[in-house]
Amino acid sequence: MFNLDNLLRDNIRALVPYSSARDEFKGEASVFIDANENSLGSPLSKWYNRYPDPHQLKVKEALSKIKGIGPEHILLGNGSDECIDLVFRAFCVPGKDNVIINPPTYGMYEVSAHINDIEIRRATLLDDFQLDLVHLENLVDEHTKLIWICSPNNPTANSMNRQDIEIILNNFSGLVVIDEAYINFSRHRSFIQELSDYPNLVVLQTFSKAWGLAGLRVGMAFASQAIIEVLNKVKPPYNISQSTQELVLKALEEVEQVNEMIRTLVELREQLAVDLAALPMVRRVYPSDANFLLVKTDDARGIYDHLLNAGIVVRDRSKVELCAGCLRITVGTEKENEALVDTMSRWGKV
Ligand SMILES: *Cc1c(COP(=O)(O)O)cnc(C)c1O
């Protein structure tokens, strides 16, 4: 029932991708005068006068060892946000196709849909923040190309039930995109290892959260080789800069340090959840599989302003569906968390 070719936009199926100088000549040579680079060098050291590897092979090979999946199943984007946009552009016909999101969720799916003139259909999460499969199924029609699932979800912080996701993967003939930006903070397994079972699965991850590299702008998409080949055709050839590729390669040697940070952040999260729950104006701290907490309060705006007065910025999510009264609070350092709790405890006191 899943047919990648049918799912593709006609113009993308027919697309002849840009062929770079480095695509056309890949061997060893002593003189490279084929790409109109500056042959004299650059004001910076190293080889920044040269275009970077458009396929980021070294990075993908290092990633492949860590993730346990071949480089041909990996696409790198300028942040996950580029991966999100690429999926829309490859599969959704503007003004005709639609996609389904499960709000409250990450805002970029909707923004990217609007930029690409794709209709958004909303299957609001159930009260326990899980997927509403009945509603979801009712929204699907022959123009539904993508279902976006964020797990662990931003801003609700929970993971979606694995069985629910499997039901969708088994029954939907479009693509199911699972955004796992926060997976490293979760007890649940990634869907990456499931790729061989589901030709319609795309998994997104990022260097922006657990890896601590939001400033570099690198996101990852994992999917079948066929899907990755399509996204490769659509992406700008040099979307990951030389310096970024070098820095990511270095970071990938530090898995142990990153794992240590993840363990620490999870400990800090659990402590912060306990401390916040003890405050009188906190009605509920939702369980979190991420590096942030969703906190239901008596007066989100009042507490937000009170914190801001003390120089502490959190995210007011109280206008978001199912999130009335809620603040979204990123786990800080031990000191930052203490300052937060201390400041909140003084709210409403003169
Ligand atoms: C933070 C976040 C991302 C990361 O986006 P980048 O462009 O990789 O920085 C992706 N998805 C969700 C749900 C997020 O919260």
CSV table of C-alpha atoms and ligand atoms in Angstrom, one decimal:
chain,number,residue,atom,x,y,z
A,1,MET,CA,0.0,0.0,0.0
A,2,PHE,CA,2.9,2.4,0.6
A,3,ASN,CA,4.3,3.7,-2.7
A,4,LEU,CA,7.0,6.3,-2.5
A,5,ASP,CA,6.8,7.2,-6.1
A,6,ASN,CA,3.0,8.0,-5.9
A,7,LEU,CA,3.6,10.1,-2.8
A,8,LEU,CA,6.2,12.3,-4.4
A,9,ARG,CA,5.3,15.6,-6.1
A,10,ASP,CA,5.5,15.3,-9.9
A,11,ASN,CA,8.1,18.1,-10.2
A,12,ILE,CA,10.3,16.4,-7.6
A,13,ARG,CA,10.0,13.0,-9.2
A,14,ALA,CA,11.1,14.6,-12.5
A,15,LEU,CA,13.8,16.8,-10.9
A,16,VAL,CA,17.3,16.6,-12.2
A,17,PRO,CA,19.3,17.6,-9.2
A,18,TYR,CA,22.1,20.2,-9.2
A,19,SER,CA,25.4,18.5,-10.0
A,20,SER,CA,28.2,20.2,-8.1
A,21,ALA,CA,31.9,20.2,-9.2
A,22,ARG,CA,32.5,17.8,-6.3
A,23,ASP,CA,29.8,15.5,-7.6
A,24,GLU,CA,31.3,15.4,-11.1
A,25,PHE,CA,34.8,14.8,-10.0
A,26,LYS,CA,35.5,12.8,-6.8
A,27,GLY,CA,39.0,11.5,-7.2
A,28,GLU,CA,42.5,12.7,-6.1
A,29,ALA,CA,44.2,15.5,-8.0
A,30,SER,CA,46.8,18.1,-7.4
A,31,VAL,CA,45.1,21.1,-9.1
A,32,PHE,CA,41.5,21.9,-8.4
A,33,ILE,CA,40.3,24.6,-10.8
A,34,ASP,CA,36.8,23.2,-11.4
A,35,ALA,CA,34.6,25.0,-8.9
A,36,ASN,CA,35.5,28.8,-9.2
A,37,GLU,CA,36.8,28.9,-5.6
A,38,ASN,CA,39.5,31.3,-4.7
A,39,SER,CA,42.7,29.5,-5.6
A,40,LEU,CA,44.9,31.7,-3.5
A,41,GLY,CA,43.3,30.8,-0.2
A,42,SER,CA,41.2,32.6,2.4
A,43,PRO,CA,41.7,35.2,5.2
A,44,LEU,CA,41.1,32.3,7.6
A,45,SER,CA,43.5,29.4,8.1
A,46,LYS,CA,42.7,26.0,6.7
A,47,TRP,CA,40.8,25.2,3.6
A,48,TYR,CA,37.8,27.4,3.9
A,49,ASN,CA,38.4,28.5,0.3
A,50,ARG,CA,37.0,25.1,-0.7
A,51,TYR,CA,33.4,24.1,-0.9
A,52,PRO,CA,32.4,21.6,1.8
A,53,ASP,CA,31.5,18.0,1.1
A,54,PRO,CA,27.8,18.3,0.0
A,55,HIS,CA,27.1,14.8,1.4
A,56,GLN,CA,28.9,15.2,4.7
A,57,LEU,CA,30.2,11.7,4.5
A,58,LYS,CA,32.7,11.8,7.3
A,59,VAL,CA,30.0,13.2,9.7
A,60,LYS,CA,27.5,10.5,8.5
A,61,GLU,CA,30.0,7.7,9.0
A,62,ALA,CA,30.7,8.8,12.5
A,63,LEU,CA,27.0,9.2,13.2
A,64,SER,CA,26.3,5.9,11.6
A,65,LYS,CA,28.5,4.1,14.3
A,66,ILE,CA,26.7,5.9,17.1
A,67,LYS,CA,23.2,5.4,15.8
A,68,GLY,CA,23.7,1.9,14.4
A,69,ILE,CA,22.3,2.8,11.0
A,70,GLY,CA,24.0,3.1,7.6
A,71,PRO,CA,25.1,6.5,6.2
A,72,GLU,CA,22.7,6.0,3.3
A,73,HIS,CA,19.8,6.3,5.8
A,74,ILE,CA,21.0,9.7,7.1
A,75,LEU,CA,20.3,13.3,5.9
A,76,LEU,CA,21.8,16.3,7.6
A,77,GLY,CA,19.9,19.6,7.6
A,78,ASN,CA,20.6,23.2,8.7
A,79,GLY,CA,18.7,22.4,11.9
A,80,SER,CA,15.8,20.0,12.0
A,81,ASP,CA,13.9,23.0,10.7
A,82,GLU,CA,15.5,22.5,7.3
A,83,CYS,CA,14.6,18.8,7.4
A,84,ILE,CA,11.0,19.7,8.2
A,85,ASP,CA,10.8,22.1,5.3
A,86,LEU,CA,12.5,19.6,2.9
A,87,VAL,CA,9.8,17.0,3.7
A,88,PHE,CA,7.1,19.4,2.9
A,89,ARG,CA,8.7,20.5,-0.4
A,90,ALA,CA,9.4,17.0,-1.6
A,91,PHE,CA,6.0,15.5,-0.9
A,92,CYS,CA,3.3,18.1,-0.6
A,93,VAL,CA,1.7,19.9,-3.5
A,94,PRO,CA,1.0,23.5,-2.6
A,95,GLY,CA,-2.7,24.4,-2.5
A,96,LYS,CA,-3.7,20.8,-2.8
A,97,ASP,CA,-2.3,18.4,-0.3
A,98,ASN,CA,-2.7,18.4,3.5
A,99,VAL,CA,-0.9,17.2,6.6
A,100,ILE,CA,-1.9,16.3,10.1
A,101,ILE,CA,-0.4,17.6,13.3
A,102,ASN,CA,-1.3,16.8,16.9
A,103,PRO,CA,-1.5,20.0,18.9
A,104,PRO,CA,-0.3,21.3,21.2
A,105,THR,CA,3.0,20.6,19.5
A,106,TYR,CA,6.1,22.2,18.0
A,107,GLY,CA,5.2,25.3,16.0
A,108,MET,CA,7.5,24.8,13.0
A,109,TYR,CA,5.3,22.1,11.4
A,110,GLU,CA,2.5,24.6,11.0
A,111,VAL,CA,4.7,27.5,10.0
A,112,SER,CA,6.5,25.4,7.4
A,113,ALA,CA,3.2,24.2,6.1
A,114,HIS,CA,1.9,27.7,5.7
A,115,ILE,CA,5.1,28.8,3.9
A,116,ASN,CA,4.6,25.9,1.5
A,117,ASP,CA,0.8,26.6,1.2
A,118,ILE,CA,-0.1,23.2,2.6
A,119,GLU,CA,-3.3,22.7,4.5
A,120,ILE,CA,-2.9,21.8,8.2
A,121,ARG,CA,-5.4,19.5,9.9
A,122,ARG,CA,-5.4,19.3,13.6
A,123,ALA,CA,-6.0,16.2,15.7
A,124,THR,CA,-5.7,17.8,19.2
A,125,LEU,CA,-4.2,15.5,21.7
A,126,LEU,CA,-6.4,13.8,24.3
A,127,ASP,CA,-6.6,15.2,27.9
A,128,ASP,CA,-3.7,12.9,28.9
A,129,PHE,CA,-1.6,14.4,26.0
A,130,GLN,CA,-1.8,11.1,24.0
A,131,LEU,CA,-2.7,10.8,20.3
A,132,ASP,CA,-6.4,10.9,19.4
A,133,LEU,CA,-6.3,8.0,16.9
A,134,VAL,CA,-10.1,8.2,16.1
A,135,HIS,CA,-9.9,11.9,15.3
A,136,LEU,CA,-6.7,11.4,13.4
A,137,GLU,CA,-8.1,8.7,11.2
A,138,ASN,CA,-11.2,10.8,10.4
A,139,LEU,CA,-8.9,13.7,9.2
A,140,VAL,CA,-7.1,11.5,6.6
A,141,ASP,CA,-8.2,11.8,3.0
A,142,GLU,CA,-6.5,11.1,-0.4
A,143,HIS,CA,-4.6,14.3,-0.2
A,144,THR,CA,-3.1,13.7,3.3
A,145,LYS,CA,0.6,13.2,2.7
A,146,LEU,CA,2.2,13.5,6.1
A,147,ILE,CA,1.4,12.9,9.8
A,148,TRP,CA,3.7,14.8,12.2
A,149,ILE,CA,4.3,13.1,15.6
A,150,CYS,CA,6.5,14.8,18.1
A,151,SER,CA,7.7,12.4,20.8
A,152,PRO,CA,8.7,13.4,23.4
A,153,ASN,CA,6.3,16.2,22.6
A,154,ASN,CA,7.0,19.9,22.9
A,155,PRO,CA,5.5,21.6,25.0
A,156,THR,CA,3.7,18.7,26.9
A,157,ALA,CA,7.0,16.9,27.6
A,158,ASN,CA,5.5,13.4,27.4
A,159,SER,CA,6.2,10.6,24.9
A,160,MET,CA,3.5,9.2,22.7
A,161,ASN,CA,2.4,5.6,23.3
A,162,ARG,CA,4.5,3.4,21.1
A,163,GLN,CA,1.5,1.2,20.2
A,164,ASP,CA,-0.4,4.2,18.9
A,165,ILE,CA,2.5,5.2,16.7
A,166,GLU,CA,2.8,1.7,15.4
A,167,ILE,CA,-0.9,1.6,14.6
A,168,ILE,CA,-0.4,4.8,12.5
A,169,LEU,CA,2.7,3.5,10.8
A,170,ASN,CA,0.9,0.3,9.9
A,171,ASN,CA,-2.3,2.0,8.6
A,172,PHE,CA,-1.3,5.3,7.0
A,173,SER,CA,-0.1,5.1,3.4
A,174,GLY,CA,1.6,8.6,3.6
A,175,LEU,CA,4.7,9.4,5.5
A,176,VAL,CA,4.8,9.4,9.3
A,177,VAL,CA,7.4,11.9,10.6
A,178,ILE,CA,8.4,11.3,14.2
A,179,ASP,CA,10.3,14.3,15.7
A,180,GLU,CA,12.6,12.9,18.4
A,181,ALA,CA,14.4,16.1,19.3
A,182,TYR,CA,14.2,15.2,23.0
A,183,ILE,CA,14.6,11.4,22.7
A,184,ASN,CA,17.9,11.4,24.6
A,185,PHE,CA,16.2,12.6,27.8
A,186,SER,CA,13.5,9.9,27.6
A,187,ARG,CA,13.3,6.4,28.9
A,188,HIS,CA,11.8,5.3,25.6
A,189,ARG,CA,13.5,3.8,22.6
A,190,SER,CA,14.0,5.7,19.4
A,191,PHE,CA,12.2,4.6,16.3
A,192,ILE,CA,15.4,4.6,14.3
A,193,GLN,CA,15.8,0.9,14.7
A,194,GLU,CA,12.3,0.4,13.2
A,195,LEU,CA,13.2,1.9,9.9
A,196,SER,CA,13.6,-1.4,8.1
A,197,ASP,CA,10.1,-2.4,9.2
A,198,TYR,CA,8.4,0.8,8.0
A,199,PRO,CA,9.1,2.3,4.5
A,200,ASN,CA,6.9,5.2,5.4
A,201,LEU,CA,8.8,6.3,8.5
A,202,VAL,CA,11.0,9.4,8.9
A,203,VAL,CA,12.7,10.1,12.2
A,204,LEU,CA,14.0,13.5,13.0
A,205,GLN,CA,16.7,14.2,15.6
A,206,THR,CA,18.9,17.2,16.3
A,207,PHE,CA,22.2,18.4,17.7
A,208,SER,CA,20.4,21.4,19.3
A,209,LYS,CA,19.3,19.7,22.6
A,210,ALA,CA,21.1,16.8,24.2
A,211,TRP,CA,24.3,17.5,22.2
A,212,GLY,CA,24.4,21.1,23.3
A,213,LEU,CA,25.0,22.5,19.8
A,214,ALA,CA,22.0,24.7,19.0
A,215,GLY,CA,24.3,27.4,17.7
A,216,LEU,CA,25.7,25.1,15.0
A,217,ARG,CA,22.3,24.4,13.3
A,218,VAL,CA,22.5,20.7,12.5
A,219,GLY,CA,19.5,18.4,12.4
A,220,MET,CA,19.2,14.8,11.3
A,221,ALA,CA,16.6,12.9,9.3
A,222,PHE,CA,16.7,9.1,9.3
A,223,ALA,CA,14.7,7.2,6.7
A,224,SER,CA,14.8,4.5,4.0
A,225,GLN,CA,17.5,5.0,1.4
A,226,ALA,CA,14.8,5.9,-1.2
A,227,ILE,CA,13.4,8.7,1.0
A,228,ILE,CA,16.9,10.0,1.8
A,229,GLU,CA,17.8,10.1,-1.9
A,230,VAL,CA,14.7,12.2,-2.6
A,231,LEU,CA,15.5,14.7,0.2
A,232,ASN,CA,19.1,14.9,-1.0
A,233,LYS,CA,17.9,15.9,-4.5
A,234,VAL,CA,15.9,18.8,-2.9
A,235,LYS,CA,18.3,20.1,-0.4
A,236,PRO,CA,20.7,22.9,-1.2
A,237,PRO,CA,24.0,21.2,-2.2
A,238,TYR,CA,26.2,22.8,0.5
A,239,ASN,CA,23.7,23.1,3.4
A,240,ILE,CA,26.2,22.2,6.1
A,241,SER,CA,29.3,24.4,6.2
A,242,GLN,CA,32.9,23.1,6.3
A,243,SER,CA,33.4,24.6,9.8
A,244,THR,CA,30.1,23.0,11.1
A,245,GLN,CA,31.1,19.6,9.7
A,246,GLU,CA,34.5,19.8,11.4
A,247,LEU,CA,32.9,20.8,14.7
A,248,VAL,CA,30.2,18.1,14.6
A,249,LEU,CA,32.9,15.5,13.9
A,250,LYS,CA,34.8,16.6,17.0
A,251,ALA,CA,31.6,16.6,19.1
A,252,LEU,CA,30.8,13.1,17.9
A,253,GLU,CA,34.1,11.9,19.6
A,254,GLU,CA,32.7,13.1,22.9
A,255,VAL,CA,29.7,10.8,23.3
A,256,GLU,CA,30.7,10.0,26.9
A,257,GLN,CA,30.7,13.7,27.9
A,258,VAL,CA,27.3,14.1,26.2
A,259,ASN,CA,25.8,11.1,28.0
A,260,GLU,CA,27.1,12.5,31.3
A,261,MET,CA,25.3,15.8,30.6
A,262,ILE,CA,22.1,13.9,29.8
A,263,ARG,CA,22.3,12.0,33.0
A,264,THR,CA,22.9,15.2,35.0
A,265,LEU,CA,20.1,17.1,33.2
A,266,VAL,CA,17.7,14.2,33.9
A,267,GLU,CA,18.7,14.3,37.6
A,268,LEU,CA,18.2,18.1,37.7
A,269,ARG,CA,14.9,17.8,36.0
A,270,GLU,CA,13.6,15.3,38.6
A,271,GLN,CA,14.8,17.5,41.5
A,272,LEU,CA,13.3,20.6,39.9
A,273,ALA,CA,10.0,18.8,39.4
A,274,VAL,CA,9.9,17.9,43.1
A,275,ASP,CA,10.8,21.4,44.2
A,276,LEU,CA,8.2,23.1,41.9
A,277,ALA,CA,5.5,20.7,42.9
A,278,ALA,CA,6.0,21.8,46.5
A,279,LEU,CA,5.1,25.4,45.7
A,280,PRO,CA,1.6,26.6,46.7
A,281,MET,CA,0.9,28.2,43.3
A,282,VAL,CA,1.8,25.1,41.3
A,283,ARG,CA,-1.1,22.9,40.5
A,284,ARG,CA,0.7,20.3,38.6
A,285,VAL,CA,4.1,19.4,37.2
A,286,TYR,CA,3.5,17.1,34.2
A,287,PRO,CA,5.9,14.1,33.9
A,288,SER,CA,8.7,14.9,31.5
A,289,ASP,CA,10.7,12.8,29.0
A,290,ALA,CA,12.5,16.0,27.9
A,291,ASN,CA,14.9,18.7,29.2
A,292,PHE,CA,12.0,20.9,30.2
A,293,LEU,CA,8.9,20.8,32.4
A,294,LEU,CA,5.4,21.9,31.7
A,295,VAL,CA,4.0,23.4,34.9
A,296,LYS,CA,0.4,24.3,35.5
A,297,THR,CA,0.0,27.2,37.8
A,298,ASP,CA,-2.7,29.5,39.3
A,299,ASP,CA,-1.6,32.5,37.2
A,300,ALA,CA,0.8,31.9,34.4
A,301,ARG,CA,1.0,35.5,33.3
A,302,GLY,CA,1.5,36.8,36.8
A,303,ILE,CA,4.2,34.3,37.6
A,304,TYR,CA,5.8,34.9,34.2
A,305,ASP,CA,6.0,38.7,34.9
A,306,HIS,CA,7.2,38.1,38.5
A,307,LEU,CA,10.1,35.9,37.2
A,308,LEU,CA,10.9,38.3,34.4
A,309,ASN,CA,11.3,41.1,37.1
A,310,ALA,CA,14.0,38.9,38.6
A,311,GLY,CA,15.7,38.4,35.3
A,312,ILE,CA,14.4,34.9,34.7
A,313,VAL,CA,12.8,34.1,31.4
A,314,VAL,CA,10.5,31.1,31.0
A,315,ARG,CA,8.0,30.4,28.2
A,316,ASP,CA,4.3,31.3,28.8
A,317,ARG,CA,2.3,28.5,27.1
A,318,SER,CA,-1.0,29.4,28.8
A,319,LYS,CA,-2.7,30.5,25.5
A,320,VAL,CA,-1.9,27.1,23.9
A,321,GLU,CA,-4.8,24.5,23.7
A,322,LEU,CA,-4.8,22.1,26.7
A,323,CYS,CA,-2.1,24.2,28.4
A,324,ALA,CA,-4.2,26.8,30.3
A,325,GLY,CA,-2.2,28.2,33.2
A,326,CYS,CA,1.0,26.5,32.0
A,327,LEU,CA,4.6,27.7,31.9
A,328,ARG,CA,7.2,25.7,30.0
A,329,ILE,CA,10.5,25.8,31.9
A,330,THR,CA,13.8,24.5,30.5
A,331,VAL,CA,15.9,22.6,33.1
A,332,GLY,CA,18.8,25.0,34.0
A,333,THR,CA,21.9,24.6,35.9
A,334,GLU,CA,21.6,23.7,39.6
A,335,LYS,CA,22.0,27.4,40.5
A,336,GLU,CA,19.5,28.5,37.9
A,337,ASN,CA,17.0,26.0,39.1
A,338,GLU,CA,17.4,27.2,42.7
A,339,ALA,CA,17.0,30.8,41.7
A,340,LEU,CA,13.8,29.9,39.8
A,341,VAL,CA,12.3,28.0,42.7
A,342,ASP,CA,13.4,30.7,45.2
A,343,THR,CA,11.9,33.5,43.1
A,344,MET,CA,8.7,31.6,42.5
A,345,SER,CA,8.3,30.9,46.2
A,346,ARG,CA,8.3,34.7,46.8
A,347,TRP,CA,5.5,35.3,44.3
A,348,GLY,CA,2.5,37.2,45.8
A,349,LYS,CA,4.4,38.1,48.9
A,350,VAL,CA,5.2,41.7,49.8
B,1,LIG,C1,14.0,22.3,19.6
B,1,LIG,C2,13.3,21.4,18.7
B,1,LIG,C3,13.8,21.0,17.5
B,1,LIG,C4,15.1,21.5,17.0
B,1,LIG,O1,15.1,22.2,15.9
B,1,LIG,P1,16.6,22.6,15.3
B,1,LIG,O2,16.2,23.3,14.1
B,1,LIG,O3,17.3,21.3,15.0
B,1,LIG,O4,17.3,23.4,16.3
B,1,LIG,C5,13.0,20.2,16.7
B,1,LIG,N1,11.8,19.7,17.1
B,1,LIG,C6,11.3,20.0,18.3
B,1,LIG,C7,10.0,19.5,18.7
B,1,LIG,C8,12.0,20.9,19.1
B,1,LIG,O5,11.5,21.3,20.3
